[in-house]
Amino acid sequence: MHFTRVLIGLYGFVTIAAAQWPRGIFKNTGKPAGTEIEYDGVTLYISKPKGLSKSNTAIVYLSDVYGLPLLENKLHVSLCLLEARTNMRRLVDSFARAGYLTIAPDIFNGDPADPNGEFNATEYLSRHNPQNTDPIIEKTIKFIHNKLKIDTIAVTGYCYGGRYAFRFLAEGRGADVGFAAHPTLLQTDEVLAIQGPASLATAEIDALFNATRRSEVEALLGTTQQPFQVNLYSGTQHGFGVRANLSDPEQKFAKEEAFWQAVRWFGAWSPSS
């Protein structure tokens, strides 16, 4: 079993990180570069690598509750929602620039949360639960195996999607290696069931994954006999991996470093690496 636990603050790391990572891969700005297709009733946003790629590994990107940015809806959504969705696309495209064919399914089936509207979590999550979400991810994995002929699957999840990154690391679910940032609703049995390496990026302030729960999950991971990593980023709140305040140097650093945390993890533990 391999384990890393890191508390990451700002000072002393920014210059090192800036020098360490290749330029032009992670981007917080720019227009989305991928395309959308329909497969078996599921909308997929696909971003392909250019040049050198990890040709036998694909990333399944599982979003937060703001969901996949459907192109046809752009004129009908709030600017805040549009920005949240565009941030997701930029992350997907960044993983592609890192060399991974990356696919983001619309895990909410056209029913994302609106940050400008009233959000009734109980009602919303009654519509979007494992019984509704799992089949969408299963179809995405089927698409990768059957249509793209790619064998190895890395799964990355943010907030709502973080729970499902763990769910699909269970035996027979399809993922080989996983990363989750500030997961929500992650259950004990889902942690204990993982059969592949798991990496976590966590926020200092997170009511949905607080310090007590973080410590509990860390202890649970230690019983799985799987490689795992838990990184805690200072000065951050829930959602920083996607929706960090880029005018705050500490949050900007944390968002970018969490991305590279996932890339490093997949590179180290993907069976096809």
GROMACS .gro file of C-alpha atoms in nm:
model
  273
    1MET     CA    1   0.000   0.000   0.000
    2HIS     CA    2   0.124   0.347  -0.088
    3PHE     CA    3   0.001   0.661   0.085
    4THR     CA    4   0.076   1.031   0.061
    5ARG     CA    5  -0.077   1.301   0.275
    6VAL     CA    6   0.012   1.660   0.197
    7LEU     CA    7  -0.094   1.996   0.339
    8ILE     CA    8  -0.034   2.250   0.066
    9GLY     CA    9  -0.010   2.621   0.132
   10LEU     CA   10   0.083   2.907  -0.093
   11TYR     CA   11   0.423   3.030   0.016
   12GLY     CA   12   0.726   2.854  -0.122
   13PHE     CA   13   0.528   2.660  -0.379
   14VAL     CA   14   0.415   2.907  -0.644
   15THR     CA   15   0.754   2.961  -0.808
   16ILE     CA   16   0.836   2.591  -0.796
   17ALA     CA   17   0.503   2.491  -0.949
   18ALA     CA   18   0.526   2.751  -1.223
   19ALA     CA   19   0.868   2.626  -1.324
   20GLN     CA   20   0.782   2.257  -1.295
   21TRP     CA   21   0.478   2.217  -1.519
   22PRO     CA   22   0.476   2.253  -1.899
   23ARG     CA   23   0.330   2.577  -2.025
   24GLY     CA   24   0.014   2.586  -2.232
   25ILE     CA   25  -0.152   2.274  -2.092
   26PHE     CA   26  -0.365   2.407  -1.806
   27LYS     CA   27  -0.577   2.705  -1.909
   28ASN     CA   28  -0.828   2.913  -1.713
   29THR     CA   29  -0.936   3.111  -2.019
   30GLY     CA   30  -1.022   3.048  -2.381
   31LYS     CA   31  -1.303   2.896  -2.582
   32PRO     CA   32  -1.384   2.526  -2.542
   33ALA     CA   33  -1.200   2.311  -2.795
   34GLY     CA   34  -1.396   1.985  -2.784
   35THR     CA   35  -1.709   1.857  -2.952
   36GLU     CA   36  -2.041   1.709  -2.842
   37ILE     CA   37  -2.194   1.386  -2.961
   38GLU     CA   38  -2.487   1.168  -2.861
   39TYR     CA   39  -2.432   0.804  -2.769
   40ASP     CA   40  -2.713   0.577  -2.657
   41GLY     CA   41  -2.914   0.873  -2.531
   42VAL     CA   42  -2.623   1.035  -2.345
   43THR     CA   43  -2.463   1.367  -2.442
   44LEU     CA   44  -2.084   1.346  -2.435
   45TYR     CA   45  -1.837   1.633  -2.452
   46ILE     CA   46  -1.516   1.495  -2.602
   47SER     CA   47  -1.179   1.666  -2.610
   48LYS     CA   48  -0.896   1.496  -2.796
   49PRO     CA   49  -0.522   1.535  -2.741
   50LYS     CA   50  -0.300   1.667  -3.015
   51GLY     CA   51   0.044   1.528  -3.078
   52LEU     CA   52   0.189   1.292  -2.818
   53SER     CA   53  -0.090   1.118  -2.626
   54LYS     CA   54  -0.156   0.841  -2.376
   55SER     CA   55  -0.335   0.646  -2.647
   56ASN     CA   56  -0.457   0.357  -2.435
   57THR     CA   57  -0.598   0.562  -2.146
   58ALA     CA   58  -0.910   0.779  -2.152
   59ILE     CA   59  -1.034   1.008  -1.876
   60VAL     CA   60  -1.400   1.015  -1.778
   61TYR     CA   61  -1.470   1.359  -1.632
   62LEU     CA   62  -1.762   1.374  -1.386
   63SER     CA   63  -1.880   1.726  -1.317
   64ASP     CA   64  -2.024   1.920  -1.027
   65VAL     CA   65  -2.397   1.998  -1.019
   66TYR     CA   66  -2.361   2.272  -1.282
   67GLY     CA   67  -2.314   2.000  -1.536
   68LEU     CA   68  -2.216   1.976  -1.897
   69PRO     CA   69  -2.235   2.296  -2.103
   70LEU     CA   70  -2.482   2.205  -2.373
   71LEU     CA   71  -2.403   2.416  -2.678
   72GLU     CA   72  -2.763   2.457  -2.784
   73ASN     CA   73  -2.857   2.604  -2.446
   74LYS     CA   74  -2.596   2.880  -2.436
   75LEU     CA   75  -2.841   3.155  -2.528
   76HIS     CA   76  -3.087   3.046  -2.263
   77VAL     CA   77  -2.876   3.015  -1.949
   78SER     CA   78  -2.758   3.274  -1.700
   79LEU     CA   79  -2.410   3.418  -1.741
   80CYS     CA   80  -2.314   3.269  -1.404
   81LEU     CA   81  -2.423   2.922  -1.511
   82LEU     CA   82  -2.258   2.961  -1.849
   83GLU     CA   83  -1.928   3.053  -1.681
   84ALA     CA   84  -1.953   2.756  -1.442
   85ARG     CA   85  -2.008   2.520  -1.734
   86THR     CA   86  -1.735   2.679  -1.943
   87ASN     CA   87  -1.493   2.629  -1.653
   88MET     CA   88  -1.574   2.259  -1.669
   89ARG     CA   89  -1.502   2.247  -2.041
   90ARG     CA   90  -1.169   2.421  -1.989
   91LEU     CA   91  -1.071   2.153  -1.740
   92VAL     CA   92  -1.171   1.878  -1.983
   93ASP     CA   93  -0.968   2.047  -2.256
   94SER     CA   94  -0.671   2.083  -2.019
   95PHE     CA   95  -0.670   1.709  -1.952
   96ALA     CA   96  -0.671   1.655  -2.329
   97ARG     CA   97  -0.373   1.889  -2.368
   98ALA     CA   98  -0.200   1.678  -2.103
   99GLY     CA   99  -0.229   1.387  -2.346
  100TYR     CA  100  -0.552   1.213  -2.244
  101LEU     CA  101  -0.860   1.171  -2.457
  102THR     CA  102  -1.117   1.309  -2.213
  103ILE     CA  103  -1.492   1.256  -2.213
  104ALA     CA  104  -1.746   1.439  -1.996
  105PRO     CA  105  -2.093   1.284  -1.997
  106ASP     CA  106  -2.398   1.493  -1.915
  107ILE     CA  107  -2.462   1.311  -1.589
  108PHE     CA  108  -2.767   1.529  -1.518
  109ASN     CA  109  -2.942   1.452  -1.846
  110GLY     CA  110  -3.002   1.818  -1.931
  111ASP     CA  111  -3.105   1.914  -1.577
  112PRO     CA  112  -2.809   2.095  -1.416
  113ALA     CA  113  -2.838   2.317  -1.110
  114ASP     CA  114  -2.855   2.693  -1.169
  115PRO     CA  115  -2.633   2.897  -0.933
  116ASN     CA  116  -2.868   3.195  -0.976
  117GLY     CA  117  -3.179   3.000  -0.888
  118GLU     CA  118  -3.312   2.854  -0.566
  119PHE     CA  119  -3.141   2.521  -0.503
  120ASN     CA  120  -3.337   2.262  -0.309
  121ALA     CA  121  -3.070   2.000  -0.251
  122THR     CA  122  -3.309   1.735  -0.121
  123GLU     CA  123  -3.542   1.765  -0.418
  124TYR     CA  124  -3.259   1.790  -0.671
  125LEU     CA  125  -3.069   1.491  -0.536
  126SER     CA  126  -3.387   1.284  -0.534
  127ARG     CA  127  -3.382   1.323  -0.913
  128HIS     CA  128  -3.009   1.274  -0.943
  129ASN     CA  129  -2.904   0.974  -0.739
  130PRO     CA  130  -2.697   0.663  -0.811
  131GLN     CA  131  -2.994   0.490  -0.971
  132ASN     CA  132  -3.014   0.769  -1.229
  133THR     CA  133  -2.647   0.862  -1.258
  134ASP     CA  134  -2.474   0.524  -1.267
  135PRO     CA  135  -2.633   0.414  -1.599
  136ILE     CA  136  -2.508   0.733  -1.770
  137ILE     CA  137  -2.152   0.667  -1.658
  138GLU     CA  138  -2.183   0.300  -1.754
  139LYS     CA  139  -2.283   0.401  -2.107
  140THR     CA  140  -1.985   0.637  -2.123
  141ILE     CA  141  -1.747   0.358  -2.028
  142LYS     CA  142  -1.913   0.130  -2.283
  143PHE     CA  143  -1.857   0.398  -2.549
  144ILE     CA  144  -1.488   0.420  -2.462
  145HIS     CA  145  -1.437   0.044  -2.472
  146ASN     CA  146  -1.656  -0.043  -2.770
  147LYS     CA  147  -1.634   0.262  -2.995
  148LEU     CA  148  -1.296   0.411  -2.912
  149LYS     CA  149  -1.126   0.077  -2.840
  150ILE     CA  150  -0.948   0.220  -2.536
  151ASP     CA  151  -0.883  -0.025  -2.253
  152THR     CA  152  -0.773   0.183  -1.955
  153ILE     CA  153  -1.004   0.433  -1.787
  154ALA     CA  154  -0.909   0.704  -1.540
  155VAL     CA  155  -1.199   0.879  -1.372
  156THR     CA  156  -1.190   1.231  -1.231
  157GLY     CA  157  -1.480   1.380  -1.035
  158TYR     CA  158  -1.554   1.718  -0.884
  159CYS     CA  159  -1.804   1.782  -0.602
  160TYR     CA  160  -2.108   1.571  -0.701
  161GLY     CA  161  -1.893   1.383  -0.952
  162GLY     CA  162  -1.630   1.305  -0.690
  163ARG     CA  163  -1.854   1.049  -0.524
  164TYR     CA  164  -1.897   0.870  -0.854
  165ALA     CA  165  -1.524   0.861  -0.916
  166PHE     CA  166  -1.508   0.640  -0.608
  167ARG     CA  167  -1.817   0.437  -0.701
  168PHE     CA  168  -1.663   0.341  -1.034
  169LEU     CA  169  -1.336   0.230  -0.874
  170ALA     CA  170  -1.525  -0.065  -0.725
  171GLU     CA  171  -1.466  -0.408  -0.871
  172GLY     CA  172  -1.617  -0.451  -1.215
  173ARG     CA  173  -1.737  -0.090  -1.248
  174GLY     CA  174  -1.486   0.001  -1.519
  175ALA     CA  175  -1.240   0.257  -1.378
  176ASP     CA  176  -0.876   0.164  -1.320
  177VAL     CA  177  -0.753   0.475  -1.134
  178GLY     CA  178  -0.939   0.770  -0.983
  179PHE     CA  179  -0.913   1.128  -0.864
  180ALA     CA  180  -1.174   1.333  -0.677
  181ALA     CA  181  -1.176   1.697  -0.572
  182HIS     CA  182  -1.392   1.806  -0.277
  183PRO     CA  183  -1.641   1.516  -0.314
  184THR     CA  184  -1.994   1.537  -0.178
  185LEU     CA  185  -2.211   1.259  -0.034
  186LEU     CA  186  -1.923   1.010  -0.044
  187GLN     CA  187  -2.033   0.703   0.152
  188THR     CA  188  -1.819   0.480   0.371
  189ASP     CA  189  -1.900   0.165   0.175
  190GLU     CA  190  -1.803   0.342  -0.148
  191VAL     CA  191  -1.458   0.420  -0.009
  192LEU     CA  192  -1.407   0.068   0.123
  193ALA     CA  193  -1.508  -0.086  -0.211
  194ILE     CA  194  -1.237   0.072  -0.426
  195GLN     CA  195  -1.016  -0.166  -0.621
  196GLY     CA  196  -0.782   0.091  -0.775
  197PRO     CA  197  -0.557   0.381  -0.674
  198ALA     CA  198  -0.746   0.688  -0.547
  199SER     CA  199  -0.633   1.049  -0.506
  200LEU     CA  200  -0.819   1.323  -0.319
  201ALA     CA  201  -0.786   1.702  -0.337
  202THR     CA  202  -0.963   1.863  -0.043
  203ALA     CA  203  -1.052   2.215   0.067
  204GLU     CA  204  -0.962   2.378   0.397
  205ILE     CA  205  -1.320   2.503   0.440
  206ASP     CA  206  -1.583   2.259   0.318
  207ALA     CA  207  -1.911   2.201   0.497
  208LEU     CA  208  -1.983   1.912   0.259
  209PHE     CA  209  -1.650   1.736   0.331
  210ASN     CA  210  -1.534   1.877   0.661
  211ALA     CA  211  -1.218   1.805   0.857
  212THR     CA  212  -1.380   1.524   1.055
  213ARG     CA  213  -1.507   1.348   0.746
  214ARG     CA  214  -1.177   1.404   0.568
  215SER     CA  215  -0.994   1.227   0.851
  216GLU     CA  216  -1.248   0.945   0.847
  217VAL     CA  217  -1.208   0.892   0.473
  218GLU     CA  218  -0.830   0.903   0.506
  219ALA     CA  219  -0.848   0.627   0.768
  220LEU     CA  220  -1.084   0.423   0.551
  221LEU     CA  221  -0.852   0.451   0.254
  222GLY     CA  222  -0.576   0.307   0.471
  223THR     CA  223  -0.774  -0.017   0.504
  224THR     CA  224  -0.829  -0.070   0.130
  225GLN     CA  225  -0.478  -0.191   0.046
  226GLN     CA  226  -0.487   0.043  -0.255
  227PRO     CA  227  -0.245   0.329  -0.325
  228PHE     CA  228  -0.402   0.655  -0.212
  229GLN     CA  229  -0.327   1.023  -0.170
  230VAL     CA  230  -0.500   1.297   0.030
  231ASN     CA  231  -0.398   1.658  -0.037
  232LEU     CA  232  -0.538   1.950   0.165
  233TYR     CA  233  -0.516   2.297   0.008
  234SER     CA  234  -0.505   2.598   0.240
  235GLY     CA  235  -0.713   2.906   0.172
  236THR     CA  236  -0.970   2.711  -0.028
  237GLN     CA  237  -1.340   2.640  -0.009
  238HIS     CA  238  -1.563   2.371  -0.154
  239GLY     CA  239  -1.556   2.389  -0.533
  240PHE     CA  240  -1.205   2.533  -0.573
  241GLY     CA  241  -1.101   2.265  -0.820
  242VAL     CA  242  -1.344   2.409  -1.075
  243ARG     CA  243  -1.464   2.748  -0.951
  244ALA     CA  244  -1.169   2.903  -0.769
  245ASN     CA  245  -1.143   3.280  -0.734
  246LEU     CA  246  -0.860   3.338  -0.980
  247SER     CA  247  -0.791   3.686  -0.841
  248ASP     CA  248  -0.679   3.516  -0.517
  249PRO     CA  249  -0.325   3.377  -0.570
  250GLU     CA  250  -0.377   3.102  -0.315
  251GLN     CA  251  -0.698   2.977  -0.476
  252LYS     CA  252  -0.556   3.006  -0.827
  253PHE     CA  253  -0.254   2.802  -0.723
  254ALA     CA  254  -0.473   2.539  -0.556
  255LYS     CA  255  -0.695   2.493  -0.861
  256GLU     CA  256  -0.398   2.451  -1.092
  257GLU     CA  257  -0.208   2.225  -0.852
  258ALA     CA  258  -0.515   2.002  -0.804
  259PHE     CA  259  -0.529   1.957  -1.181
  260TRP     CA  260  -0.164   1.854  -1.190
  261GLN     CA  261  -0.222   1.629  -0.890
  262ALA     CA  262  -0.470   1.434  -1.102
  263VAL     CA  263  -0.240   1.426  -1.404
  264ARG     CA  264   0.053   1.300  -1.196
  265TRP     CA  265  -0.165   1.039  -1.031
  266PHE     CA  266  -0.294   0.903  -1.359
  267GLY     CA  267   0.056   0.898  -1.502
  268ALA     CA  268   0.190   0.707  -1.203
  269TRP     CA  269  -0.090   0.455  -1.151
  270SER     CA  270  -0.262   0.401  -1.485
  271PRO     CA  271  -0.207   0.035  -1.583
  272SER     CA  272  -0.111   0.141  -1.936
  273SER     CA  273   0.147   0.402  -1.826
   0.00000   0.00000   0.00000
